[in-house]
């Protein structure tokens, strides 16, 4: 039996829960969970915001732990190996997207906490290909958020061939944004941080921002018109998107990884004149996750975290829902 913490209804408190996972799949591994990050997506699933949650619901998709069992067809993972597991736990391995190395775009990819139980537990299972070995230079206690928030902001850097000479803007200095600043700084970019909280300027620059712009000041936005090669929006809020598009250079890109609650609104003509683009992306493939970990280990990039024992999981979730964590929360499971 796997021991976990589960909610029985939308928004419900997590309580101890046990379940029988059944036989281990031939291509799956079982992970003894050491740490598990807490993500806003866990809250969205807990509250059934997306209408896909099944109860009892066990959150947790930023897992770090050691492999305790492997399926009969698993050859590239070993018992005792420390790995990480993120939002995806499986994909078909046969479609054009999986076969081209874009497993994160597989139309039948399985979420770690969608239709199955996640990592707020002593053990969790996944297809071996979606478990990524941790580098020696990665702190396992801080690594969990890299497998969701970290890869979410790292993936666009790779997908759009961001160059060290590029000037990149980051909207939002929170759980995603602070990791984006650290990655982009280490990548060599000139980085502008956008925030509606002027008191975050000092910390934003400590995290890697070259410049800071108060996004509530229209004149500050106008002052950097046509200067950015790319903007990475990490916030889940409705913004004046036209003002941000105006800060892009010709061929610039506004890339969205934060889920705004309403459709984006902007005039098309300025996009046509400047050949500008708007795009979005979901996390990253297993290969890109591996590249992210190599890069993070080489450059000392890690999230800023707060640790809670798993016995205080509800206090941690409440802090994420109502408080101001700096910047990612992690549960110590074992």
mmCIF file of C-alpha atoms in Angstrom:
data_model
loop_
_atom_site.group_PDB
_atom_site.id
_atom_site.type_symbol
_atom_site.label_atom_id
_atom_site.label_comp_id
_atom_site.label_asym_id
_atom_site.label_seq_id
_atom_site.Cartn_x
_atom_site.Cartn_y
_atom_site.Cartn_z
ATOM 1 C CA UNK A 1 0.000 0.000 0.000
ATOM 2 C CA UNK A 2 1.150 3.532 -0.805
ATOM 3 C CA UNK A 3 0.639 6.042 2.002
ATOM 4 C CA UNK A 4 -0.350 9.515 0.831
ATOM 5 C CA UNK A 5 -2.299 12.691 1.626
ATOM 6 C CA UNK A 6 -5.516 13.143 -0.320
ATOM 7 C CA UNK A 7 -8.540 15.440 -0.562
ATOM 8 C CA UNK A 8 -11.987 13.915 -0.931
ATOM 9 C CA UNK A 9 -13.702 17.001 -2.383
ATOM 10 C CA UNK A 10 -12.857 20.243 -4.225
ATOM 11 C CA UNK A 11 -10.849 22.538 -1.968
ATOM 12 C CA UNK A 12 -10.907 19.965 0.798
ATOM 13 C CA UNK A 13 -8.299 19.396 3.467
ATOM 14 C CA UNK A 14 -5.716 16.736 2.752
ATOM 15 C CA UNK A 15 -5.864 13.766 5.121
ATOM 16 C CA UNK A 16 -3.915 10.485 5.337
ATOM 17 C CA UNK A 17 -4.911 8.089 2.579
ATOM 18 C CA UNK A 18 -3.715 4.666 1.465
ATOM 19 C CA UNK A 19 -4.143 2.944 -1.869
ATOM 20 C CA UNK A 20 -3.012 -0.184 -3.683
ATOM 21 C CA UNK A 21 -1.145 0.823 -6.868
ATOM 22 C CA UNK A 22 -1.444 -2.634 -8.406
ATOM 23 C CA UNK A 23 1.294 -4.366 -10.405
ATOM 24 C CA UNK A 24 4.182 -2.210 -11.615
ATOM 25 C CA UNK A 25 4.043 -1.626 -15.383
ATOM 26 C CA UNK A 26 6.757 -3.200 -17.522
ATOM 27 C CA UNK A 27 8.148 0.234 -18.509
ATOM 28 C CA UNK A 28 7.469 2.009 -15.200
ATOM 29 C CA UNK A 29 9.509 2.752 -12.127
ATOM 30 C CA UNK A 30 8.487 3.290 -8.520
ATOM 31 C CA UNK A 31 10.061 6.204 -6.674
ATOM 32 C CA UNK A 32 10.518 6.530 -2.921
ATOM 33 C CA UNK A 33 9.652 10.202 -2.471
ATOM 34 C CA UNK A 34 12.158 12.301 -0.522
ATOM 35 C CA UNK A 35 10.915 15.798 -1.422
ATOM 36 C CA UNK A 36 7.962 17.159 -3.347
ATOM 37 C CA UNK A 37 7.431 20.766 -4.367
ATOM 38 C CA UNK A 38 4.052 22.462 -4.141
ATOM 39 C CA UNK A 39 2.872 24.252 -7.268
ATOM 40 C CA UNK A 40 -0.114 26.495 -8.044
ATOM 41 C CA UNK A 41 -1.235 23.743 -10.403
ATOM 42 C CA UNK A 42 -1.680 21.520 -7.336
ATOM 43 C CA UNK A 43 -4.108 24.101 -5.963
ATOM 44 C CA UNK A 44 -5.904 24.384 -9.298
ATOM 45 C CA UNK A 45 -6.329 20.624 -9.411
ATOM 46 C CA UNK A 46 -7.322 20.476 -5.735
ATOM 47 C CA UNK A 47 -10.073 23.017 -6.404
ATOM 48 C CA UNK A 48 -11.040 21.326 -9.718
ATOM 49 C CA UNK A 49 -10.611 24.650 -11.547
ATOM 50 C CA UNK A 50 -10.002 22.820 -14.827
ATOM 51 C CA UNK A 51 -12.833 20.302 -14.407
ATOM 52 C CA UNK A 52 -10.575 17.241 -14.703
ATOM 53 C CA UNK A 53 -9.823 16.332 -11.079
ATOM 54 C CA UNK A 54 -10.822 12.922 -9.744
ATOM 55 C CA UNK A 55 -11.281 12.374 -6.015
ATOM 56 C CA UNK A 56 -9.787 11.216 -3.762
ATOM 57 C CA UNK A 57 -7.050 13.440 -5.120
ATOM 58 C CA UNK A 58 -3.355 13.185 -4.211
ATOM 59 C CA UNK A 59 -1.423 16.293 -5.399
ATOM 60 C CA UNK A 60 2.290 16.531 -6.069
ATOM 61 C CA UNK A 61 4.175 16.735 -9.381
ATOM 62 C CA UNK A 62 7.583 18.140 -8.383
ATOM 63 C CA UNK A 63 9.031 14.907 -7.052
ATOM 64 C CA UNK A 64 12.578 14.055 -6.041
ATOM 65 C CA UNK A 65 13.353 10.593 -4.760
ATOM 66 C CA UNK A 66 15.139 7.295 -5.304
ATOM 67 C CA UNK A 67 13.999 4.410 -7.466
ATOM 68 C CA UNK A 68 12.931 1.389 -5.438
ATOM 69 C CA UNK A 69 11.522 -0.826 -8.204
ATOM 70 C CA UNK A 70 11.734 -1.065 -11.992
ATOM 71 C CA UNK A 71 9.557 -2.747 -14.598
ATOM 72 C CA UNK A 72 10.836 -5.731 -16.545
ATOM 73 C CA UNK A 73 11.561 -3.658 -19.675
ATOM 74 C CA UNK A 74 13.354 -0.775 -17.923
ATOM 75 C CA UNK A 75 17.055 -0.815 -18.799
ATOM 76 C CA UNK A 76 18.208 2.792 -18.276
ATOM 77 C CA UNK A 77 17.194 3.337 -14.664
ATOM 78 C CA UNK A 78 18.544 1.497 -11.619
ATOM 79 C CA UNK A 79 17.272 0.811 -8.130
ATOM 80 C CA UNK A 80 18.769 3.363 -5.754
ATOM 81 C CA UNK A 81 19.168 6.024 -8.456
ATOM 82 C CA UNK A 82 17.959 9.511 -7.473
ATOM 83 C CA UNK A 83 15.582 11.015 -10.035
ATOM 84 C CA UNK A 84 13.074 13.797 -10.485
ATOM 85 C CA UNK A 85 9.531 13.662 -11.851
ATOM 86 C CA UNK A 86 7.462 16.612 -13.058
ATOM 87 C CA UNK A 87 4.007 17.336 -14.512
ATOM 88 C CA UNK A 88 4.121 14.505 -17.067
ATOM 89 C CA UNK A 89 4.390 10.887 -15.979
ATOM 90 C CA UNK A 90 3.976 9.165 -19.345
ATOM 91 C CA UNK A 91 3.521 9.666 -23.078
ATOM 92 C CA UNK A 92 2.723 7.272 -25.914
ATOM 93 C CA UNK A 93 6.315 7.011 -27.266
ATOM 94 C CA UNK A 94 4.996 6.341 -30.766
ATOM 95 C CA UNK A 95 3.370 9.487 -32.153
ATOM 96 C CA UNK A 96 5.119 12.088 -34.324
ATOM 97 C CA UNK A 97 5.682 14.319 -31.312
ATOM 98 C CA UNK A 98 7.269 11.662 -29.120
ATOM 99 C CA UNK A 99 9.309 10.302 -32.020
ATOM 100 C CA UNK A 100 10.636 13.789 -32.817
ATOM 101 C CA UNK A 101 11.703 14.415 -29.220
ATOM 102 C CA UNK A 102 8.726 16.626 -28.343
ATOM 103 C CA UNK A 103 7.177 14.273 -25.809
ATOM 104 C CA UNK A 104 5.631 17.199 -23.932
ATOM 105 C CA UNK A 105 3.403 17.830 -26.959
ATOM 106 C CA UNK A 106 2.097 14.239 -27.117
ATOM 107 C CA UNK A 107 -1.688 14.412 -27.411
ATOM 108 C CA UNK A 108 -2.103 11.495 -25.002
ATOM 109 C CA UNK A 109 0.590 12.488 -22.485
ATOM 110 C CA UNK A 110 -0.406 11.547 -18.942
ATOM 111 C CA UNK A 111 -0.187 14.047 -16.113
ATOM 112 C CA UNK A 112 1.345 12.913 -12.832
ATOM 113 C CA UNK A 113 -1.742 14.155 -10.951
ATOM 114 C CA UNK A 114 -4.378 13.794 -13.669
ATOM 115 C CA UNK A 115 -6.372 10.588 -13.344
ATOM 116 C CA UNK A 116 -3.758 9.144 -11.005
ATOM 117 C CA UNK A 117 -2.199 9.814 -7.619
ATOM 118 C CA UNK A 118 0.771 12.157 -7.276
ATOM 119 C CA UNK A 119 3.777 12.758 -5.094
ATOM 120 C CA UNK A 120 2.313 13.872 -1.763
ATOM 121 C CA UNK A 121 3.002 10.292 -0.796
ATOM 122 C CA UNK A 122 5.757 7.967 0.289
ATOM 123 C CA UNK A 123 5.952 6.495 -3.234
ATOM 124 C CA UNK A 124 4.855 7.404 -6.743
ATOM 125 C CA UNK A 125 5.061 5.704 -10.134
ATOM 126 C CA UNK A 126 5.849 6.896 -13.656
ATOM 127 C CA UNK A 127 7.137 5.769 -17.033
ATOM 128 C CA UNK A 128 10.917 5.543 -16.785
ATOM 129 C CA UNK A 129 11.511 8.016 -19.628
ATOM 130 C CA UNK A 130 9.835 10.831 -17.680
ATOM 131 C CA UNK A 131 12.082 10.341 -14.660
ATOM 132 C CA UNK A 132 15.307 12.325 -14.967
ATOM 133 C CA UNK A 133 18.482 11.430 -13.029
ATOM 134 C CA UNK A 134 19.759 14.229 -10.797
ATOM 135 C CA UNK A 135 23.233 15.626 -11.378
ATOM 136 C CA UNK A 136 25.695 15.576 -8.490
ATOM 137 C CA UNK A 137 25.682 19.392 -8.480
ATOM 138 C CA UNK A 138 21.933 19.616 -7.809
ATOM 139 C CA UNK A 139 20.671 19.896 -4.219
ATOM 140 C CA UNK A 140 17.850 17.309 -3.978
ATOM 141 C CA UNK A 141 16.094 19.349 -1.288
ATOM 142 C CA UNK A 142 15.714 22.265 -3.717
ATOM 143 C CA UNK A 143 15.410 20.397 -7.010
ATOM 144 C CA UNK A 144 11.682 19.595 -6.983
ATOM 145 C CA UNK A 145 10.460 22.970 -8.337
ATOM 146 C CA UNK A 146 12.883 22.679 -11.267
ATOM 147 C CA UNK A 147 10.746 19.833 -12.647
ATOM 148 C CA UNK A 148 7.717 22.090 -13.108
ATOM 149 C CA UNK A 149 8.381 25.790 -12.624
ATOM 150 C CA UNK A 150 12.008 25.534 -13.694
ATOM 151 C CA UNK A 151 11.441 23.665 -16.929
ATOM 152 C CA UNK A 152 8.438 25.881 -17.714
ATOM 153 C CA UNK A 153 10.704 28.939 -17.976
ATOM 154 C CA UNK A 154 13.795 27.125 -19.292
ATOM 155 C CA UNK A 155 12.023 25.430 -22.198
ATOM 156 C CA UNK A 156 11.339 28.678 -24.142
ATOM 157 C CA UNK A 157 15.020 29.622 -23.929
ATOM 158 C CA UNK A 158 15.853 26.429 -25.827
ATOM 159 C CA UNK A 159 12.815 26.336 -28.122
ATOM 160 C CA UNK A 160 13.322 29.859 -29.450
ATOM 161 C CA UNK A 161 17.101 29.798 -29.579
ATOM 162 C CA UNK A 162 17.573 32.695 -27.164
ATOM 163 C CA UNK A 163 21.073 34.098 -27.568
ATOM 164 C CA UNK A 164 23.362 35.481 -24.851
ATOM 165 C CA UNK A 165 23.259 38.807 -26.698
ATOM 166 C CA UNK A 166 19.444 39.020 -26.506
ATOM 167 C CA UNK A 167 17.559 41.429 -24.275
ATOM 168 C CA UNK A 168 14.767 39.509 -22.555
ATOM 169 C CA UNK A 169 11.976 40.807 -20.326
ATOM 170 C CA UNK A 170 10.362 38.790 -17.515
ATOM 171 C CA UNK A 171 6.892 39.739 -16.280
ATOM 172 C CA UNK A 172 6.364 38.756 -12.661
ATOM 173 C CA UNK A 173 8.944 38.080 -9.932
ATOM 174 C CA UNK A 174 7.338 35.086 -8.256
ATOM 175 C CA UNK A 175 7.589 31.317 -8.271
ATOM 176 C CA UNK A 176 8.240 31.152 -12.021
ATOM 177 C CA UNK A 177 9.721 34.586 -12.583
ATOM 178 C CA UNK A 178 12.538 34.349 -10.057
ATOM 179 C CA UNK A 179 13.792 31.164 -11.737
ATOM 180 C CA UNK A 180 13.503 32.805 -15.162
ATOM 181 C CA UNK A 181 15.715 35.659 -13.984
ATOM 182 C CA UNK A 182 18.355 33.259 -12.703
ATOM 183 C CA UNK A 183 18.368 31.130 -15.849
ATOM 184 C CA UNK A 184 18.497 34.109 -18.221
ATOM 185 C CA UNK A 185 21.255 35.809 -16.244
ATOM 186 C CA UNK A 186 23.332 32.630 -16.362
ATOM 187 C CA UNK A 187 22.525 32.305 -20.093
ATOM 188 C CA UNK A 188 24.226 35.673 -20.577
ATOM 189 C CA UNK A 189 21.198 37.774 -21.500
ATOM 190 C CA UNK A 190 20.461 41.360 -20.645
ATOM 191 C CA UNK A 191 17.338 40.980 -18.518
ATOM 192 C CA UNK A 192 14.560 43.435 -17.663
ATOM 193 C CA UNK A 193 12.248 42.516 -14.792
ATOM 194 C CA UNK A 194 8.668 43.831 -14.865
ATOM 195 C CA UNK A 195 6.764 44.028 -11.602
ATOM 196 C CA UNK A 196 3.919 46.036 -10.153
ATOM 197 C CA UNK A 197 5.695 45.984 -6.797
ATOM 198 C CA UNK A 198 8.486 48.610 -6.806
ATOM 199 C CA UNK A 199 9.851 47.189 -3.558
ATOM 200 C CA UNK A 200 10.974 44.109 -5.498
ATOM 201 C CA UNK A 201 13.577 46.018 -7.493
ATOM 202 C CA UNK A 202 16.547 45.243 -5.256
ATOM 203 C CA UNK A 203 15.740 41.554 -5.058
ATOM 204 C CA UNK A 204 15.008 41.320 -8.793
ATOM 205 C CA UNK A 205 18.475 42.660 -9.536
ATOM 206 C CA UNK A 206 20.021 40.268 -7.011
ATOM 207 C CA UNK A 207 18.266 37.435 -8.856
ATOM 208 C CA UNK A 208 19.773 38.482 -12.162
ATOM 209 C CA UNK A 209 17.818 41.399 -13.624
ATOM 210 C CA UNK A 210 19.884 44.051 -15.350
ATOM 211 C CA UNK A 211 16.986 46.547 -15.341
ATOM 212 C CA UNK A 212 13.736 46.901 -13.405
ATOM 213 C CA UNK A 213 10.506 48.442 -14.708
ATOM 214 C CA UNK A 214 7.494 49.318 -12.580
ATOM 215 C CA UNK A 215 4.757 47.816 -14.753
ATOM 216 C CA UNK A 216 2.126 50.087 -13.187
ATOM 217 C CA UNK A 217 3.903 53.127 -14.647
ATOM 218 C CA UNK A 218 2.851 53.653 -18.308
ATOM 219 C CA UNK A 219 5.700 56.103 -18.848
ATOM 220 C CA UNK A 220 8.240 53.507 -17.714
ATOM 221 C CA UNK A 221 6.892 51.077 -20.304
ATOM 222 C CA UNK A 222 7.009 53.718 -23.037
ATOM 223 C CA UNK A 223 10.617 54.498 -22.139
ATOM 224 C CA UNK A 224 11.749 51.033 -23.254
ATOM 225 C CA UNK A 225 9.726 50.877 -26.486
ATOM 226 C CA UNK A 226 11.211 48.666 -29.216
ATOM 227 C CA UNK A 227 14.046 47.389 -27.037
ATOM 228 C CA UNK A 228 13.302 43.754 -26.150
ATOM 229 C CA UNK A 229 13.888 40.629 -28.224
ATOM 230 C CA UNK A 230 11.541 38.535 -26.114
ATOM 231 C CA UNK A 231 9.204 38.891 -23.144
ATOM 232 C CA UNK A 232 8.417 35.924 -20.924
ATOM 233 C CA UNK A 233 5.133 36.396 -19.042
ATOM 234 C CA UNK A 234 4.968 34.267 -15.888
ATOM 235 C CA UNK A 235 1.905 35.864 -14.270
ATOM 236 C CA UNK A 236 -1.662 34.578 -14.068
ATOM 237 C CA UNK A 237 -3.254 37.988 -14.539
ATOM 238 C CA UNK A 238 -4.832 40.179 -17.195
ATOM 239 C CA UNK A 239 -2.418 42.870 -18.369
ATOM 240 C CA UNK A 240 -2.331 45.657 -20.911
ATOM 241 C CA UNK A 241 -0.778 43.383 -23.509
ATOM 242 C CA UNK A 242 -0.561 46.087 -26.169
ATOM 243 C CA UNK A 243 1.800 48.065 -23.923
ATOM 244 C CA UNK A 244 4.115 45.078 -23.630
ATOM 245 C CA UNK A 245 4.002 44.350 -27.350
ATOM 246 C CA UNK A 246 5.174 47.925 -27.906
ATOM 247 C CA UNK A 247 8.354 47.192 -25.933
ATOM 248 C CA UNK A 248 9.367 44.470 -28.411
ATOM 249 C CA UNK A 249 11.820 45.063 -31.236
ATOM 250 C CA UNK A 250 10.902 43.973 -34.769
ATOM 251 C CA UNK A 251 10.661 40.163 -34.846
ATOM 252 C CA UNK A 252 10.195 40.232 -31.060
ATOM 253 C CA UNK A 253 8.147 37.607 -29.246
ATOM 254 C CA UNK A 254 5.742 37.725 -26.304
ATOM 255 C CA UNK A 255 5.814 34.242 -24.806
ATOM 256 C CA UNK A 256 3.226 33.240 -22.218
ATOM 257 C CA UNK A 257 3.687 30.532 -19.585
ATOM 258 C CA UNK A 258 1.410 32.042 -16.923
ATOM 259 C CA UNK A 259 -2.294 31.365 -17.436
ATOM 260 C CA UNK A 260 -4.143 34.685 -17.768
ATOM 261 C CA UNK A 261 -7.810 34.297 -16.771
ATOM 262 C CA UNK A 262 -9.188 36.039 -19.887
ATOM 263 C CA UNK A 263 -8.310 36.136 -23.604
ATOM 264 C CA UNK A 264 -5.396 38.348 -24.582
ATOM 265 C CA UNK A 265 -6.497 41.575 -26.251
ATOM 266 C CA UNK A 266 -4.333 43.621 -28.611
ATOM 267 C CA UNK A 267 -4.323 45.298 -32.016
ATOM 268 C CA UNK A 268 -3.032 43.125 -34.857
ATOM 269 C CA UNK A 269 -1.596 45.947 -37.009
ATOM 270 C CA UNK A 270 1.432 46.680 -34.759
ATOM 271 C CA UNK A 271 2.223 42.953 -34.831
ATOM 272 C CA UNK A 272 2.140 42.915 -38.614
ATOM 273 C CA UNK A 273 4.293 46.032 -38.942
ATOM 274 C CA UNK A 274 6.938 44.666 -36.573
ATOM 275 C CA UNK A 275 6.592 40.990 -37.570
ATOM 276 C CA UNK A 276 6.027 40.209 -33.907
ATOM 277 C CA UNK A 277 4.797 36.931 -32.428
ATOM 278 C CA UNK A 278 2.756 35.702 -29.462
ATOM 279 C CA UNK A 279 3.259 32.136 -28.272
ATOM 280 C CA UNK A 280 2.980 29.743 -25.343
ATOM 281 C CA UNK A 281 4.529 26.440 -24.275
ATOM 282 C CA UNK A 282 3.972 23.556 -21.836
ATOM 283 C CA UNK A 283 6.950 22.518 -19.692
ATOM 284 C CA UNK A 284 9.522 20.530 -21.708
ATOM 285 C CA UNK A 285 10.527 17.148 -23.073
ATOM 286 C CA UNK A 286 12.643 14.707 -21.037
ATOM 287 C CA UNK A 287 15.680 15.713 -23.115
ATOM 288 C CA UNK A 288 15.152 19.400 -22.368
ATOM 289 C CA UNK A 289 14.690 18.614 -18.667
ATOM 290 C CA UNK A 290 18.071 16.905 -18.743
ATOM 291 C CA UNK A 291 19.657 19.922 -20.439
ATOM 292 C CA UNK A 292 18.110 22.197 -17.810
ATOM 293 C CA UNK A 293 19.582 20.124 -14.974
ATOM 294 C CA UNK A 294 23.024 20.123 -16.626
ATOM 295 C CA UNK A 295 22.858 23.899 -17.074
ATOM 296 C CA UNK A 296 21.577 24.464 -13.517
ATOM 297 C CA UNK A 297 24.362 22.329 -12.036
ATOM 298 C CA UNK A 298 27.033 24.059 -14.118
ATOM 299 C CA UNK A 299 25.885 27.578 -13.231
ATOM 300 C CA UNK A 300 24.556 27.049 -9.708
ATOM 301 C CA UNK A 301 20.961 27.903 -10.621
ATOM 302 C CA UNK A 302 18.401 26.802 -8.052
ATOM 303 C CA UNK A 303 15.003 28.009 -6.833
ATOM 304 C CA UNK A 304 14.523 29.838 -3.566
ATOM 305 C CA UNK A 305 12.497 27.492 -1.369
ATOM 306 C CA UNK A 306 10.763 27.117 1.982
ATOM 307 C CA UNK A 307 10.587 23.638 3.521
ATOM 308 C CA UNK A 308 7.637 22.041 5.332
ATOM 309 C CA UNK A 309 7.348 18.503 6.709
ATOM 310 C CA UNK A 310 4.633 16.576 4.892
ATOM 311 C CA UNK A 311 2.684 16.415 8.153
ATOM 312 C CA UNK A 312 2.133 20.174 7.681
ATOM 313 C CA UNK A 313 0.940 19.852 4.096
ATOM 314 C CA UNK A 314 -2.288 21.773 4.753
ATOM 315 C CA UNK A 315 -0.414 24.661 6.378
ATOM 316 C CA UNK A 316 1.886 24.788 3.353
ATOM 317 C CA UNK A 317 -1.030 24.769 0.907
ATOM 318 C CA UNK A 318 -2.718 27.517 2.893
ATOM 319 C CA UNK A 319 0.432 29.627 2.703
ATOM 320 C CA UNK A 320 0.525 29.169 -1.058
ATOM 321 C CA UNK A 321 -3.154 30.038 -1.363
ATOM 322 C CA UNK A 322 -3.197 33.078 0.928
ATOM 323 C CA UNK A 323 0.389 34.025 1.696
ATOM 324 C CA UNK A 324 3.530 35.165 -0.042
ATOM 325 C CA UNK A 325 5.996 32.271 -0.193
ATOM 326 C CA UNK A 326 9.619 32.991 -1.189
ATOM 327 C CA UNK A 327 9.335 31.623 -3.761
ATOM 328 C CA UNK A 328 8.577 27.911 -3.923
ATOM 329 C CA UNK A 329 7.344 25.576 -1.196
ATOM 330 C CA UNK A 330 8.749 22.062 -0.777
ATOM 331 C CA UNK A 331 7.512 19.176 1.354
ATOM 332 C CA UNK A 332 10.046 16.927 3.087
ATOM 333 C CA UNK A 333 8.515 13.470 2.786
ATOM 334 C CA UNK A 334 11.240 11.108 3.995
#
